[in-house]
Amino acid sequence: SDSPIFGYKNIFKMHCSQLSDIKKLGVDRMENAPTLIGECGIAYDMRHLDGLQHYGTCRNSKDQKIDSSLFGPQLAAMDHTLRCLEENLLSFTLWNYTSDNTNKGGDSWNGEDLSIYSEEQKRGDLKDEEVHGDGESFIYDGLRAARAFVRPYARCVAGKVMVNKFDMQKGVFLFKGKSSSSSELKYDVPTEIFVPKLWCLKESDM
C-alpha cells in the first residue's frame, strides 16, 4: 500500500487482496500453477513472556484459571493470518514447530519466537478425563494460542471448493463446494471435513 490503511476491515481487505495478487501470478503467468504460501505464522513474543507458565492452551483445569488476555494478541494475529489465507483458498505451511522453545529464549535461533509449541506451556496438571472424558491423550498440551490455528477444514473434496473458512470468535465453520459436472467422473466419493477435538469433543457439539 502507498498510503496508511485504517480500520480492521480495511486492513483485512488489503491483506486478502495482496494474497490474491500472489495467487493470480500462478494462474496468469505459470499456466494455472497452484500456489503454496510457505513459512507463514506469527511472532509470539508480542508481550514479555518470561515467568509465564501457562498461556495459549485450550481449556482450564478445575483448580486453575488462565487469564485469556495473556495470549489475546497472539490469538488475534494468528486468526487474522489464517483468515486471509482461507479467504483466498490458499494452501500454506504454518511456521513453525520448535520442540525446545522457551519463553525467554524463543526458538534459540536468530532471536525468533515463532513456534506454535513451547515446553513451558505444557500443563501436566491436566488429567485425560478432565479434558476429553474418554481417556485420550491431551494432544494440545504445550500449544500456544491453539484456538487460532487448530481449525476445522475440508481435507478431501468431491468437486470444487468455493468457500472453506472458520470464524474463531463464533466457532462456526463454513464450507461450500460445487460438484464436478464432468461426464468422466466415475467415482462416488464423499467430501471429508476434519473437526478438531478442540472445538468439538463429541458429536452433540456439532
Tab-separated table of C-alpha atoms in Angstrom:
chain	number	residue	atom	x	y	z
A	1	SER	CA	0.000	0.000	0.000
A	2	ASP	CA	1.220	3.511	-0.837
A	3	SER	CA	-0.792	5.098	1.955
A	4	PRO	CA	-1.811	4.229	5.522
A	5	ILE	CA	-4.753	1.852	5.950
A	6	PHE	CA	-7.074	2.463	8.900
A	7	GLY	CA	-9.670	0.175	10.456
A	8	TYR	CA	-9.562	-3.592	10.752
A	9	LYS	CA	-11.991	-4.255	7.901
A	10	ASN	CA	-9.839	-2.218	5.528
A	11	ILE	CA	-6.644	-3.924	6.724
A	12	PHE	CA	-8.218	-7.360	6.277
A	13	LYS	CA	-9.411	-6.431	2.801
A	14	MET	CA	-5.946	-5.172	1.832
A	15	HIS	CA	-4.149	-8.294	3.076
A	16	CYS	CA	-6.624	-10.546	1.256
A	17	SER	CA	-6.107	-8.533	-1.908
A	18	GLN	CA	-2.318	-8.831	-1.675
A	19	LEU	CA	-2.529	-12.610	-1.289
A	20	SER	CA	-4.976	-12.748	-4.178
A	21	ASP	CA	-2.427	-10.968	-6.372
A	22	ILE	CA	0.190	-13.596	-5.494
A	23	LYS	CA	-2.238	-16.407	-6.337
A	24	LYS	CA	-3.114	-14.695	-9.613
A	25	LEU	CA	0.539	-14.825	-10.724
A	26	GLY	CA	0.404	-18.615	-10.748
A	27	VAL	CA	-2.819	-18.595	-12.730
A	28	ASP	CA	-1.873	-15.966	-15.294
A	29	ARG	CA	1.876	-16.449	-15.741
A	30	MET	CA	2.560	-20.056	-14.760
A	31	GLU	CA	-0.148	-21.948	-16.635
A	32	ASN	CA	-2.595	-22.092	-13.732
A	33	ALA	CA	0.003	-23.415	-11.282
A	34	PRO	CA	-1.232	-23.858	-7.682
A	35	THR	CA	0.119	-21.523	-5.006
A	36	LEU	CA	1.651	-22.620	-1.708
A	37	ILE	CA	2.417	-19.906	0.854
A	38	GLY	CA	5.441	-21.111	2.804
A	39	GLU	CA	6.621	-20.240	6.318
A	40	CYS	CA	3.606	-18.206	7.388
A	41	GLY	CA	2.888	-17.626	11.052
A	42	ILE	CA	3.306	-15.039	13.797
A	43	ALA	CA	5.847	-13.838	16.315
A	44	TYR	CA	4.723	-14.990	19.758
A	45	ASP	CA	6.895	-12.518	21.667
A	46	MET	CA	4.382	-9.692	21.305
A	47	ARG	CA	4.410	-9.384	25.082
A	48	HIS	CA	7.122	-10.171	27.583
A	49	LEU	CA	6.504	-13.835	28.446
A	50	ASP	CA	9.293	-14.543	30.946
A	51	GLY	CA	7.864	-16.206	34.032
A	52	LEU	CA	4.569	-17.202	32.444
A	53	GLN	CA	3.885	-20.874	32.973
A	54	HIS	CA	0.612	-21.245	31.106
A	55	TYR	CA	-0.924	-19.484	28.144
A	56	GLY	CA	-2.472	-20.317	24.831
A	57	THR	CA	-3.812	-23.809	25.562
A	58	CYS	CA	-7.431	-24.675	25.096
A	59	ARG	CA	-9.115	-25.443	28.403
A	60	ASN	CA	-8.549	-24.837	32.098
A	61	SER	CA	-8.447	-27.445	34.821
A	62	LYS	CA	-10.913	-27.171	37.701
A	63	ASP	CA	-8.295	-25.738	40.045
A	64	GLN	CA	-6.566	-23.320	37.715
A	65	LYS	CA	-7.706	-20.203	35.973
A	66	ILE	CA	-5.901	-18.746	32.972
A	67	ASP	CA	-6.292	-15.116	32.015
A	68	SER	CA	-7.103	-15.217	28.305
A	69	SER	CA	-5.751	-11.674	27.895
A	70	LEU	CA	-2.236	-13.100	28.275
A	71	PHE	CA	-2.406	-14.512	24.760
A	72	GLY	CA	-5.057	-12.311	23.179
A	73	PRO	CA	-2.680	-10.572	20.724
A	74	GLN	CA	-1.273	-13.908	19.540
A	75	LEU	CA	-4.737	-15.359	19.008
A	76	ALA	CA	-5.856	-12.298	17.070
A	77	ALA	CA	-2.727	-12.180	14.907
A	78	MET	CA	-2.773	-15.887	14.044
A	79	ASP	CA	-6.500	-15.859	13.347
A	80	HIS	CA	-6.110	-12.863	11.058
A	81	THR	CA	-3.304	-14.543	9.114
A	82	LEU	CA	-5.272	-17.744	8.575
A	83	ARG	CA	-8.497	-15.927	7.729
A	84	CYS	CA	-6.720	-14.074	4.925
A	85	LEU	CA	-5.376	-17.365	3.569
A	86	GLU	CA	-8.772	-19.076	3.845
A	87	GLU	CA	-10.463	-16.190	2.072
A	88	ASN	CA	-8.244	-16.905	-0.945
A	89	LEU	CA	-8.439	-20.714	-0.648
A	90	LEU	CA	-4.645	-20.817	-0.402
A	91	SER	CA	-2.513	-23.726	0.747
A	92	PHE	CA	0.165	-22.860	3.301
A	93	THR	CA	2.788	-24.219	5.679
A	94	LEU	CA	2.404	-22.935	9.233
A	95	TRP	CA	5.758	-21.827	10.671
A	96	ASN	CA	6.950	-23.251	12.944
A	97	TYR	CA	7.363	-26.085	15.489
A	98	THR	CA	10.388	-25.886	17.793
A	99	SER	CA	10.468	-28.655	20.402
A	100	ASP	CA	12.776	-26.803	22.818
A	101	ASN	CA	11.161	-23.352	22.584
A	102	THR	CA	11.169	-21.318	25.805
A	103	ASN	CA	9.507	-18.051	26.767
A	104	LYS	CA	12.858	-16.373	27.357
A	105	GLY	CA	14.970	-17.849	24.560
A	106	GLY	CA	12.277	-18.340	21.935
A	107	ASP	CA	13.326	-20.715	19.145
A	108	SER	CA	17.029	-20.305	20.043
A	109	TRP	CA	17.789	-19.039	16.547
A	110	ASN	CA	18.206	-15.505	15.283
A	111	GLY	CA	16.143	-14.077	18.147
A	112	GLU	CA	12.952	-15.600	16.715
A	113	ASP	CA	9.965	-16.822	18.731
A	114	LEU	CA	7.623	-18.299	16.124
A	115	SER	CA	6.928	-21.775	17.493
A	116	ILE	CA	3.325	-22.876	17.953
A	117	TYR	CA	4.603	-25.125	20.767
A	118	SER	CA	6.577	-24.411	23.899
A	119	GLU	CA	7.669	-26.819	26.606
A	120	GLU	CA	6.960	-24.114	29.176
A	121	GLN	CA	3.300	-24.022	28.181
A	122	LYS	CA	2.717	-27.708	28.908
A	123	ARG	CA	0.081	-28.298	31.539
A	124	GLY	CA	0.872	-31.642	33.111
A	125	ASP	CA	-1.653	-30.968	35.857
A	126	LEU	CA	-4.491	-31.886	33.497
A	127	LYS	CA	-5.726	-35.442	33.554
A	128	ASP	CA	-7.032	-37.045	30.360
A	129	GLU	CA	-10.560	-37.438	31.691
A	130	GLU	CA	-10.678	-33.770	32.709
A	131	VAL	CA	-10.089	-32.750	29.108
A	132	HIS	CA	-11.851	-35.340	26.985
A	133	GLY	CA	-13.693	-37.641	29.329
A	134	ASP	CA	-12.634	-40.562	27.141
A	135	GLY	CA	-9.080	-41.201	28.353
A	136	GLU	CA	-7.416	-39.920	25.165
A	137	SER	CA	-4.146	-38.003	25.320
A	138	PHE	CA	-4.247	-34.250	25.721
A	139	ILE	CA	-2.839	-33.619	22.238
A	140	TYR	CA	-2.987	-29.842	22.542
A	141	ASP	CA	-0.783	-29.656	25.622
A	142	GLY	CA	2.038	-27.163	25.077
A	143	LEU	CA	0.476	-25.409	22.095
A	144	ARG	CA	0.329	-21.632	22.173
A	145	ALA	CA	-2.818	-19.770	21.090
A	146	ALA	CA	-4.104	-23.103	19.774
A	147	ARG	CA	-7.679	-21.923	19.174
A	148	ALA	CA	-6.457	-19.773	16.313
A	149	PHE	CA	-4.700	-22.442	14.247
A	150	VAL	CA	-6.380	-25.708	15.274
A	151	ARG	CA	-9.288	-25.203	12.886
A	152	PRO	CA	-11.882	-27.288	11.045
A	153	TYR	CA	-11.248	-27.675	7.321
A	154	ALA	CA	-12.302	-29.787	4.334
A	155	ARG	CA	-9.449	-32.231	3.756
A	156	CYS	CA	-10.953	-34.196	0.846
A	157	VAL	CA	-13.420	-32.590	-1.552
A	158	ALA	CA	-15.500	-34.343	-4.194
A	159	GLY	CA	-15.685	-31.378	-6.517
A	160	LYS	CA	-14.515	-27.773	-6.440
A	161	VAL	CA	-14.078	-25.781	-3.227
A	162	MET	CA	-15.904	-22.456	-3.250
A	163	VAL	CA	-15.694	-21.456	0.437
A	164	ASN	CA	-13.612	-23.004	3.211
A	165	LYS	CA	-13.267	-20.739	6.246
A	166	PHE	CA	-13.615	-20.648	10.012
A	167	ASP	CA	-14.925	-17.962	12.362
A	168	MET	CA	-12.892	-18.415	15.548
A	169	GLN	CA	-14.950	-15.957	17.577
A	170	LYS	CA	-18.240	-17.735	16.850
A	171	GLY	CA	-16.818	-21.234	16.488
A	172	VAL	CA	-18.537	-21.575	13.100
A	173	PHE	CA	-17.045	-23.372	10.091
A	174	LEU	CA	-18.416	-22.616	6.628
A	175	PHE	CA	-17.828	-24.841	3.624
A	176	LYS	CA	-19.320	-24.537	0.161
A	177	GLY	CA	-18.435	-26.810	-2.717
A	178	LYS	CA	-19.501	-27.412	-6.294
A	179	SER	CA	-19.912	-30.918	-7.657
A	180	SER	CA	-17.965	-31.787	-10.763
A	181	SER	CA	-20.015	-31.618	-13.955
A	182	SER	CA	-17.540	-33.697	-15.915
A	183	SER	CA	-19.051	-36.726	-17.608
A	184	GLU	CA	-15.768	-38.535	-16.932
A	185	LEU	CA	-16.315	-38.517	-13.159
A	186	LYS	CA	-16.890	-42.182	-12.288
A	187	TYR	CA	-16.254	-42.276	-8.543
A	188	ASP	CA	-18.927	-41.731	-5.941
A	189	VAL	CA	-16.827	-40.438	-3.034
A	190	PRO	CA	-17.694	-38.240	-0.044
A	191	THR	CA	-16.343	-34.857	0.960
A	192	GLU	CA	-14.479	-35.177	4.276
A	193	ILE	CA	-14.395	-32.365	6.833
A	194	PHE	CA	-11.963	-32.529	9.738
A	195	VAL	CA	-13.256	-31.134	13.043
A	196	PRO	CA	-10.645	-30.928	15.854
A	197	LYS	CA	-11.470	-32.086	19.362
A	198	LEU	CA	-10.532	-28.611	20.485
A	199	TRP	CA	-13.801	-27.383	19.002
A	200	CYS	CA	-15.934	-30.492	19.156
A	201	LEU	CA	-15.354	-33.027	21.919
A	202	LYS	CA	-18.424	-35.056	20.985
A	203	GLU	CA	-20.872	-35.314	18.108
A	204	SER	CA	-23.535	-33.411	20.026
A	205	ASP	CA	-21.268	-30.331	19.962
A	206	MET	CA	-21.668	-30.024	16.178
